[in-house]
Short mmCIF file of C-alpha atoms in Angstrom, two decimals:
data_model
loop_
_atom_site.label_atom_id
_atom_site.label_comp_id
_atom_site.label_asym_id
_atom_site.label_seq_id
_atom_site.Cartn_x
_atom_site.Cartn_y
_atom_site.Cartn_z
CA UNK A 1 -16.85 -39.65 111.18
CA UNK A 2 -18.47 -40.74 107.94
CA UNK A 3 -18.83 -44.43 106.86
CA UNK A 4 -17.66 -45.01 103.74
CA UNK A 5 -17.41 -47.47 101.15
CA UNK A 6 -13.68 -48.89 100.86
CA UNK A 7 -12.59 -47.47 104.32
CA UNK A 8 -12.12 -49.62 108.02
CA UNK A 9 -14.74 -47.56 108.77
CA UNK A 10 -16.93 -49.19 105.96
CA UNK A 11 -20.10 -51.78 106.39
CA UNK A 12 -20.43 -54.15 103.65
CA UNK A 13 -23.77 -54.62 103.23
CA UNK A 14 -25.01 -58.75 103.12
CA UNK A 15 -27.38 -59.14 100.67
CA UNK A 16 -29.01 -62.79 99.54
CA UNK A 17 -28.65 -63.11 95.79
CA UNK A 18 -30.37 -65.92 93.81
CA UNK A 19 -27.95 -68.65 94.04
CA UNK A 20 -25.47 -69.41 91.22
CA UNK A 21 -23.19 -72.26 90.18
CA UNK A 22 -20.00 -71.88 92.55
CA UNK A 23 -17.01 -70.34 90.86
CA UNK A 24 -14.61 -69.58 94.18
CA UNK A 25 -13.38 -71.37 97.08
CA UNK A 26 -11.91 -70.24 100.37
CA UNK A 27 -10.08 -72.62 101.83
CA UNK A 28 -8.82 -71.41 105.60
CA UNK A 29 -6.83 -73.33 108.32
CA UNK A 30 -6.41 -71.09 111.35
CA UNK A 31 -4.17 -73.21 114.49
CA UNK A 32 -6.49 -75.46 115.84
CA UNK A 33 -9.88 -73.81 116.48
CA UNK A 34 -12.95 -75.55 116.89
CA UNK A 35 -16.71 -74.35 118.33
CA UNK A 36 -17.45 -72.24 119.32
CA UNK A 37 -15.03 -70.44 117.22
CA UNK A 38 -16.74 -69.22 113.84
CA UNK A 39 -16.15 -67.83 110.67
CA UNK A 40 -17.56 -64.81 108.84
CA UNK A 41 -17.19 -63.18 105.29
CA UNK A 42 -19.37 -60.34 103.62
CA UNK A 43 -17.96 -59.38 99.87
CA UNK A 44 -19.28 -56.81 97.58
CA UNK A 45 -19.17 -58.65 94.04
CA UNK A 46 -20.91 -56.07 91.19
CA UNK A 47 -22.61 -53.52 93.97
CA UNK A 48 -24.06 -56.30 95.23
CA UNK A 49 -23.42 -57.62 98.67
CA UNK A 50 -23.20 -60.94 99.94
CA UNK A 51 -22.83 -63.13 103.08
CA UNK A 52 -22.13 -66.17 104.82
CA UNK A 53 -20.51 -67.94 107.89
CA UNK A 54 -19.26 -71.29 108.66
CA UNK A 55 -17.86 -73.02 112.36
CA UNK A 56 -14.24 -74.33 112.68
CA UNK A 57 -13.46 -77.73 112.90
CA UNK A 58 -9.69 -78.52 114.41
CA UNK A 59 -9.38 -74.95 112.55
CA UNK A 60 -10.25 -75.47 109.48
CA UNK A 61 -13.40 -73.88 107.49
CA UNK A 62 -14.36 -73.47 103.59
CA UNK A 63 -16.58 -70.75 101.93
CA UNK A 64 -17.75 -70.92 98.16
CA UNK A 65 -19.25 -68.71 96.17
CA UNK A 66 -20.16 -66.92 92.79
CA UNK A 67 -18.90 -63.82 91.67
CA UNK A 68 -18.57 -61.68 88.29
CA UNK A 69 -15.22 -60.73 88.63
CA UNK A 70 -13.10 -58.67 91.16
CA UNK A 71 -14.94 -58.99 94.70
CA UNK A 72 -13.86 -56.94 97.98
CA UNK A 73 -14.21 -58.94 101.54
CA UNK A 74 -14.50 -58.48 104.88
CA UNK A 75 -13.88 -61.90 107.09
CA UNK A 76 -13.46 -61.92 110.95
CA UNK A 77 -12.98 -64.73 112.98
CA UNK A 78 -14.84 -65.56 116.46
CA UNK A 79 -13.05 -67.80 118.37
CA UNK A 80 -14.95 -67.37 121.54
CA UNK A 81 -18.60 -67.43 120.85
CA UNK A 82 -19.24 -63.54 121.13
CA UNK A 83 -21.05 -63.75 117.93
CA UNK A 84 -20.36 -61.76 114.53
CA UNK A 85 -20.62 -58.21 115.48
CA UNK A 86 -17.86 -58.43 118.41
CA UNK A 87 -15.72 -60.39 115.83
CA UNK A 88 -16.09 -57.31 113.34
CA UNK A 89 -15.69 -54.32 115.22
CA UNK A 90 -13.19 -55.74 118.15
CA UNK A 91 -11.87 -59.11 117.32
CA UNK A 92 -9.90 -60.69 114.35
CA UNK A 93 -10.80 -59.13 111.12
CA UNK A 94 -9.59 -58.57 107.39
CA UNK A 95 -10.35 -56.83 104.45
CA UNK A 96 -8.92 -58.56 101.04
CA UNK A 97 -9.59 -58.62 96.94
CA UNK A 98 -10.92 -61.91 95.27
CA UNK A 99 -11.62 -63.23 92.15
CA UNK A 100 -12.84 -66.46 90.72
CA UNK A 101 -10.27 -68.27 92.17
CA UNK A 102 -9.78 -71.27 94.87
CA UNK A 103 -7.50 -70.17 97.63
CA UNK A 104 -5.82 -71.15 101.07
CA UNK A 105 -5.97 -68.86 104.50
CA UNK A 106 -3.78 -69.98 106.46
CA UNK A 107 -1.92 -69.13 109.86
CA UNK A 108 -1.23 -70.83 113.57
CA UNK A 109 -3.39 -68.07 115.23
CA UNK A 110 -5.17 -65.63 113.74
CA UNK A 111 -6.81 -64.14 110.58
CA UNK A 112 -4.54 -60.90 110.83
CA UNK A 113 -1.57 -63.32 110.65
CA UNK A 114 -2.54 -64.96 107.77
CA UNK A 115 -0.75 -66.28 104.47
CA UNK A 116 -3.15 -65.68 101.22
CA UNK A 117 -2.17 -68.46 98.55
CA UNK A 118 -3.48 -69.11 95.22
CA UNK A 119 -5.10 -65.69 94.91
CA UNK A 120 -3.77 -63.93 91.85
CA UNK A 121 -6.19 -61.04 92.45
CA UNK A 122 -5.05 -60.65 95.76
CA UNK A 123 -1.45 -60.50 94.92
CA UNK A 124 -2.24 -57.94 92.66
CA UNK A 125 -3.72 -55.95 95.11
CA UNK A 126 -1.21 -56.67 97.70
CA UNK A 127 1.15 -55.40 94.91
CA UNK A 128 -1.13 -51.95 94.40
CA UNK A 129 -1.01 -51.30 98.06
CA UNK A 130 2.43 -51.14 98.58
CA UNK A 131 3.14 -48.88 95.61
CA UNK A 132 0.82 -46.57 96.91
CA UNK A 133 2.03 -46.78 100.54
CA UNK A 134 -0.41 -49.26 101.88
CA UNK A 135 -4.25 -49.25 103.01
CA UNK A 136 -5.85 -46.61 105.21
CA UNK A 137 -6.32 -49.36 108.43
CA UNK A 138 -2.00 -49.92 108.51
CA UNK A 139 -1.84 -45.79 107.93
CA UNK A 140 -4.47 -45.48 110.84
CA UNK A 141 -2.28 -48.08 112.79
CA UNK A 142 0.76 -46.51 111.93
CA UNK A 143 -0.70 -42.89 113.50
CA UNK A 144 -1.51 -44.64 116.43
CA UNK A 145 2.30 -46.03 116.88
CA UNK A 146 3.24 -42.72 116.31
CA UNK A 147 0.97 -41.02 118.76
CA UNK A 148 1.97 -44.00 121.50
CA UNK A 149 5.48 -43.48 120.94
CA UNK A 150 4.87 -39.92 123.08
CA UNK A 151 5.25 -40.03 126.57
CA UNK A 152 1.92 -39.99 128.82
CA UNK A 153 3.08 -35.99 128.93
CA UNK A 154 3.33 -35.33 125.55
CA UNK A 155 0.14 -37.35 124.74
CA UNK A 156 -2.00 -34.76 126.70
CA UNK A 157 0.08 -31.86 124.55
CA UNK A 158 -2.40 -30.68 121.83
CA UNK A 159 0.87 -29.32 120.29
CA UNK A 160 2.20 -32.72 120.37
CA UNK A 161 -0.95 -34.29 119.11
CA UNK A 162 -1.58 -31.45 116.30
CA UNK A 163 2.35 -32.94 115.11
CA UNK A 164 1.38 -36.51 114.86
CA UNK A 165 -1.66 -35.47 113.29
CA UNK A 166 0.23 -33.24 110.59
CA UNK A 167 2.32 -36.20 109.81
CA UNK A 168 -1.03 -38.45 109.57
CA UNK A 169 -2.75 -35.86 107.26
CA UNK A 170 0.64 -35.88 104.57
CA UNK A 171 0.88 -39.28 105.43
CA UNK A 172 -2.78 -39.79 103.33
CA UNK A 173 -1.77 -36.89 100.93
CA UNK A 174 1.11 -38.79 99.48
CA UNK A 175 -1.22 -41.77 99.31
CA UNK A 176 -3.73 -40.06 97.23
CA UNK A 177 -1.09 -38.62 94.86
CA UNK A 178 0.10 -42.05 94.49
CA UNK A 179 -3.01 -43.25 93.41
CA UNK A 180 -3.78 -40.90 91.07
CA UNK A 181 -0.16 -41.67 89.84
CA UNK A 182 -1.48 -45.64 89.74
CA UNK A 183 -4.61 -44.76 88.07
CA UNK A 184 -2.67 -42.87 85.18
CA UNK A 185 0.16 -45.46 84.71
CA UNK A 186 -1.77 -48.03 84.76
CA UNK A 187 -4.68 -47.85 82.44
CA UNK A 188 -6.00 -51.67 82.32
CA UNK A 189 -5.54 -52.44 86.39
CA UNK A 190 -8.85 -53.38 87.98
CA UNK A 191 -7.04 -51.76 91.10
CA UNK A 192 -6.54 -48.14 88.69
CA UNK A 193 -10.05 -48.02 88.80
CA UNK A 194 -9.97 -48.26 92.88
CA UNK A 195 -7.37 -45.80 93.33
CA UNK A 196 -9.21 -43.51 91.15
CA UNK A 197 -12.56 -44.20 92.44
CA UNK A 198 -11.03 -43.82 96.15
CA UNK A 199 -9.20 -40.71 95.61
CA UNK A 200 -11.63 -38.85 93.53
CA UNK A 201 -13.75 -39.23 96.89
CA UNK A 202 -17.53 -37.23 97.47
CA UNK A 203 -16.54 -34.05 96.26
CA UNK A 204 -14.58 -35.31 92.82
CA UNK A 205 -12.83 -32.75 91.33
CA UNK A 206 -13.75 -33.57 87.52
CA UNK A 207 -11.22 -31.93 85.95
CA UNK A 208 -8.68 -33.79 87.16
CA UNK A 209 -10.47 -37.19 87.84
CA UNK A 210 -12.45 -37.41 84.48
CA UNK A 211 -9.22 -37.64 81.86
CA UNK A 212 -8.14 -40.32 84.22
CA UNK A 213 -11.50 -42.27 84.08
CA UNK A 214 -11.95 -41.74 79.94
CA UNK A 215 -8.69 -43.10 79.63
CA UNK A 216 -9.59 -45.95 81.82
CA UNK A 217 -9.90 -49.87 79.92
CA UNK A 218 -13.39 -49.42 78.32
CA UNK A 219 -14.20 -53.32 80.25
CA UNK A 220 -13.29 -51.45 83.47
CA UNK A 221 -15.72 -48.24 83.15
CA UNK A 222 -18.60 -50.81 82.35
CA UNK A 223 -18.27 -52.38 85.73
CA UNK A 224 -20.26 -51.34 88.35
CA UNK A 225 -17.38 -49.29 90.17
CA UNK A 226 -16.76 -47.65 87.27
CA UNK A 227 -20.51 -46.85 86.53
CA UNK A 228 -20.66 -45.76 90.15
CA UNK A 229 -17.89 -43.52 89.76
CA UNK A 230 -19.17 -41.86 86.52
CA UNK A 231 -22.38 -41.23 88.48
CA UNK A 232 -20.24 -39.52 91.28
CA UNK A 233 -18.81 -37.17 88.57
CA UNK A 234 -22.04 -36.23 87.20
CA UNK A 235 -23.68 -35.64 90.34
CA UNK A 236 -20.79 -33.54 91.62
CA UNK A 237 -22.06 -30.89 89.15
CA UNK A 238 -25.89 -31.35 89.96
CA UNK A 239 -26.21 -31.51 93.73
CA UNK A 240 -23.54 -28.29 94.28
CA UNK A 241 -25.42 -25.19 96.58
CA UNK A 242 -27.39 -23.35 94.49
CA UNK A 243 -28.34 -25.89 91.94
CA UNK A 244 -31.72 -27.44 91.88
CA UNK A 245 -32.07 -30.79 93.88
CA UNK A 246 -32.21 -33.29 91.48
CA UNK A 247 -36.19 -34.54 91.54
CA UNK A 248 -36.56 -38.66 92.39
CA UNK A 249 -39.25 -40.65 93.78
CA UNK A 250 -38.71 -43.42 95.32
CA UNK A 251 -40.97 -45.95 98.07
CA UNK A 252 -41.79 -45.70 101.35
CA UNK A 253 -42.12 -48.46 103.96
CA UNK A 254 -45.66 -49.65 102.68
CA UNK A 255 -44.82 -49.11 99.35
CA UNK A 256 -46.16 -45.92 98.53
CA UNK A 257 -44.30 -43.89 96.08
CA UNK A 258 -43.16 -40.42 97.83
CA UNK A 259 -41.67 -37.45 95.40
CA UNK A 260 -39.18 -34.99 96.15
CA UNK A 261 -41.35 -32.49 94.17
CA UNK A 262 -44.41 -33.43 96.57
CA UNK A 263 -42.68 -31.15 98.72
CA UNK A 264 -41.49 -27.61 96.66
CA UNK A 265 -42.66 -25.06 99.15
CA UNK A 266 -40.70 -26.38 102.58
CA UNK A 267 -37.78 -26.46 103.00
CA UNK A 268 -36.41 -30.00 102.88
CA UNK A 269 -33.21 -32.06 104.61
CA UNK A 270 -32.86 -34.93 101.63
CA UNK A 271 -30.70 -37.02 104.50
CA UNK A 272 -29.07 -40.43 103.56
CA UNK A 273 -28.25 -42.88 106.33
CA UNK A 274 -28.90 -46.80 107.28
CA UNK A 275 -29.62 -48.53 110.54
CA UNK A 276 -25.94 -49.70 110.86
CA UNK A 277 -24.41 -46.03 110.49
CA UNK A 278 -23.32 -44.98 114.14
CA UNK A 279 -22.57 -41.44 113.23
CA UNK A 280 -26.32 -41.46 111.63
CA UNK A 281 -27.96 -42.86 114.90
CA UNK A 282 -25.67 -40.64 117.15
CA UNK A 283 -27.62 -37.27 114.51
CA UNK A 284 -30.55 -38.90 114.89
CA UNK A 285 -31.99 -37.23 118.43
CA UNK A 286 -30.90 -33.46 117.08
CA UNK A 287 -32.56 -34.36 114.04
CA UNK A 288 -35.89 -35.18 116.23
CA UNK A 289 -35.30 -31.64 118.30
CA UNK A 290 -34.86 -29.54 114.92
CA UNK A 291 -38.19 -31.76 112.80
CA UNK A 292 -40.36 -30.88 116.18
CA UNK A 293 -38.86 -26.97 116.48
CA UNK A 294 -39.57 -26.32 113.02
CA UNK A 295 -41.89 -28.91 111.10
CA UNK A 296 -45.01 -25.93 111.86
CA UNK A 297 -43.10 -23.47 110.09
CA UNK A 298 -42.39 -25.42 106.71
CA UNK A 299 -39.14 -27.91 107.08
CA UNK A 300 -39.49 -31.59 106.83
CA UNK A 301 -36.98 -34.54 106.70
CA UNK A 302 -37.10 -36.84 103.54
CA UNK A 303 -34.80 -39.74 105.10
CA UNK A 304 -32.99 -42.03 102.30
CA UNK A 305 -32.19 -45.59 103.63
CA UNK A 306 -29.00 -47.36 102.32
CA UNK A 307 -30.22 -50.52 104.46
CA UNK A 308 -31.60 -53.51 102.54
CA UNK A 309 -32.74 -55.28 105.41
CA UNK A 310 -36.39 -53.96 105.44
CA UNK A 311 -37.03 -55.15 109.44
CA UNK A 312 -33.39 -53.45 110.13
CA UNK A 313 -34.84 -50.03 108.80
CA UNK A 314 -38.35 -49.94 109.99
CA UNK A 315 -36.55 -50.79 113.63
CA UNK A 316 -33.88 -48.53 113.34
CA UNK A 317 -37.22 -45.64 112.77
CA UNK A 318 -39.04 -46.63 115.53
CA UNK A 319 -36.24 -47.00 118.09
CA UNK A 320 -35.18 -43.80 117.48
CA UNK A 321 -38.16 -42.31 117.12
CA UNK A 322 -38.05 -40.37 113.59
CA UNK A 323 -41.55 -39.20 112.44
CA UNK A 324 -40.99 -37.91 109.23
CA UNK A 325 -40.63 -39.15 105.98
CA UNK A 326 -38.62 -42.14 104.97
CA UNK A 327 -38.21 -44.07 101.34
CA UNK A 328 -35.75 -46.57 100.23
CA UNK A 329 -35.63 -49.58 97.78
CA UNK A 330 -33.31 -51.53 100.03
CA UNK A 331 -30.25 -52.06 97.55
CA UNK A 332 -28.25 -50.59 100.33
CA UNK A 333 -24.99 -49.07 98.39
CA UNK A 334 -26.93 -49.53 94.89
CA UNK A 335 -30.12 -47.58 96.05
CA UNK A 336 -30.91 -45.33 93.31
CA UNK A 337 -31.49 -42.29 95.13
CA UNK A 338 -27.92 -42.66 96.71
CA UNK A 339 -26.44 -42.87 93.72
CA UNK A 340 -28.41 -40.08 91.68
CA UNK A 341 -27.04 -37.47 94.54
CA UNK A 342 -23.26 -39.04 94.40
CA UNK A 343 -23.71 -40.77 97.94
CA UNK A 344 -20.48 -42.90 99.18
CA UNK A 345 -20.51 -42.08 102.66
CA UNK A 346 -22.83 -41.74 105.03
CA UNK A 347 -24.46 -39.88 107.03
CA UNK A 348 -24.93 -37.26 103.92
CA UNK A 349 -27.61 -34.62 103.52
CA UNK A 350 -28.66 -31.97 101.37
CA UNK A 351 -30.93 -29.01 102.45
CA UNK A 352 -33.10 -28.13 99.73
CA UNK A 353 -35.00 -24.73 100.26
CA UNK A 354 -39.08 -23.55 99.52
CA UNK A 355 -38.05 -23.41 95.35
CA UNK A 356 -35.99 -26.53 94.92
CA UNK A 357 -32.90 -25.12 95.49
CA UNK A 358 -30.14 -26.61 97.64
CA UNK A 359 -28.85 -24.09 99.87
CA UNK A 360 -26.15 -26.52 101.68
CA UNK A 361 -24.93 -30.00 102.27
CA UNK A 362 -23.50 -32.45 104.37
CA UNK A 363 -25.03 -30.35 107.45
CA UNK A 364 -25.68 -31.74 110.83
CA UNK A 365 -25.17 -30.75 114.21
CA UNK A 366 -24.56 -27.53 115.35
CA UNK A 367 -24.10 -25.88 111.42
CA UNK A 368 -27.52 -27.74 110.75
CA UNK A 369 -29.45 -26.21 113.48
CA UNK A 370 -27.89 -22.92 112.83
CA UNK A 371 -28.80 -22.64 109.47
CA UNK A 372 -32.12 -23.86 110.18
CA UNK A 373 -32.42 -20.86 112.94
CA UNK A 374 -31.37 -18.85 110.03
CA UNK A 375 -34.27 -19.18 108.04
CA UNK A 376 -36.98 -19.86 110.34
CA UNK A 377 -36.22 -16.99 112.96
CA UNK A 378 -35.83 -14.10 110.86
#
């Protein structure tokens, strides 16, 4: 499973920016809470990420902020003690759109019951979700009510389970044809540039994304989604098999610049992943097996960090033991490398052969280390 950007599956990065005069408030009131109970919130506001947390007194907490315009948030609320990361991936969470606004959060138990007022961006979006038949976490929750409606019988019946699956799948087809729908009727919505940006996806088909995005409000292609998105386009073209790997340089851990084009002559795995990426820690050991089968005969690793928490990466390398190359310039989602290959998920990798060429991508696992036998065991 890939971690991506606007998905439940997706990690928004925190990221300490200079601080700036205040122009949001949160103001939240959940039942009657107090410590240990906490509260979290990242947001993405610009490409850049940001963080902060706060305890609950008799339930009540406030964040403020500064942000450029249209922000995306996570916030999940302890109310045991068991710290942020069991909040986030097991305990009260939500994802939500803000703007330079002061609003309430409020709700007798939890965050997932909650009441947004005074949030006109978040009303908006509220209003974009249910033309386009909701997020992906109430589709995903909606598949699992569907599978759970089988009994214990059917739920072992791959038949049965290929069915709910089926229903999932056109379930998140209608969904993206909505949003292309969204994106074309509704040329000046912050939100037409996420449904466009979400359904174009890694592999955007420009032909039918890029009349969409030039007829886009000229404000909303200058913002950094937009910019991100035009990037995606363009690199769609330049990183397909059989063109040559776009050339970058970018620094290592001590600061020593390390080219792409230091290494025409092996064949190279250009791999993007971060120290908070399960699926890229779970690759990580057959990565290790295939660097120490082959690394004599001419392949190397060139690993591209989306962290920005240097002491998270540099732990992350040694814990798992990787002992080839690895550069980043820790602006985790923003990291110019990243963006220059049309990276919005992770993990992602490109295998670049002896001339530059890149002869596949998004390979790991078992297709990895069978082309890799491929050329090394002719």
């Amino acid at each position: 499973m890939n971690i991506t950007r606007l998905t439940i599956a997706a990690i928004l990065l925190p990221f300490l920016a200079a601080a700036q005069t205040p122009n949001f408030s949160l103001t939240g009131k959940i039942g009657n809470l107090n410590k240990p109970a906490m509260a979290y919130i990242d947001y993405m506001d610009n490409g850049v990420g940001h963080e902060d947390s706060v305890a609950l007194v008799n339930g009540s907490f406030k964040f403020t902020g500064h942000v450029s315009g249209h922000a995306y948030a996570r916030m999940a609320l302890d109310h045991t003690g068991g710290g942020k990361g069991r909040a986030v991936y097991t305990g009260d969470v939500i994802y939500f759109y803000f703007g330079q606004e002061h609003f309430t959060v409020t709700s007798k138990d939890s965050l997932q019951n909650a009441v947004f007022t005074g949030s006109k961006i978040y009303d908006e979006s509220e209003a974009y979700n249910k033309e386009i038949g909701g997020t992906i976490m109430a589709l995903t929750k909606a598949v699992n009510i569907d599978f759970n409606r089988g009994t214990p019988e059917q739920q072992k019946d791959t038949a049965y389970m290929k069915a709910v699956d089926q229903r999932y799948r056109k379930n998140l087809q209608t969904r993206t044809d909505k949003q292309f729908l969204f994106a074309k009727t509704h040329p000046n919505s912050y939100f037409a540039l996420v449904a466009l940006s979400e359904a174009a996806g890694s592999k955007v088909d420009v032909a039918k994304v890029q009349p969409l995005f030039n007829a886009l409000n000229k404000e909303l292609k200058a913002t950094d989604m937009g910019r991100e998105l035009a990037q995606r386009m363009e690199a769609s073209g330049i990183t397909a098999v059989g063109k040559t790997a776009p050339l970058f340089t970018q620094n290592n851990a001590v600061g020593k610049p390390v080219a792409l084009a230091d290494f025409k002559g092996k064949v190279v795995l250009v791999e993007f992943w971060a120290s908070w990426c399960g699926p890229c820690r779970a690759e990580n050991p057959n990565l290790v097996k295939q660097y120490q089968t082959y690394k004599d005969k001419g392949f190397d690793i060139i690993s591209v960090s989306l962290d920005n928490v240097k002491e998270r990466w540099l732990e992350a390398i040694e814990k798992d033991g990787l002992a080839w190359t690895h550069v980043s310039d820790l602006k985790g989602w923003n990291n110019e490398v990243g963006r220059l290959y049309g990276v919005r998920a992770v993990p992602a990798s490109f295998l670049v052969d002896a001339q530059g060429k890149i002869i596949g991508n998004g390979l790991r696992g078992e297709p990895l280390n069978k082309k890799l036998a491929e050329i090394f065991n002719q």
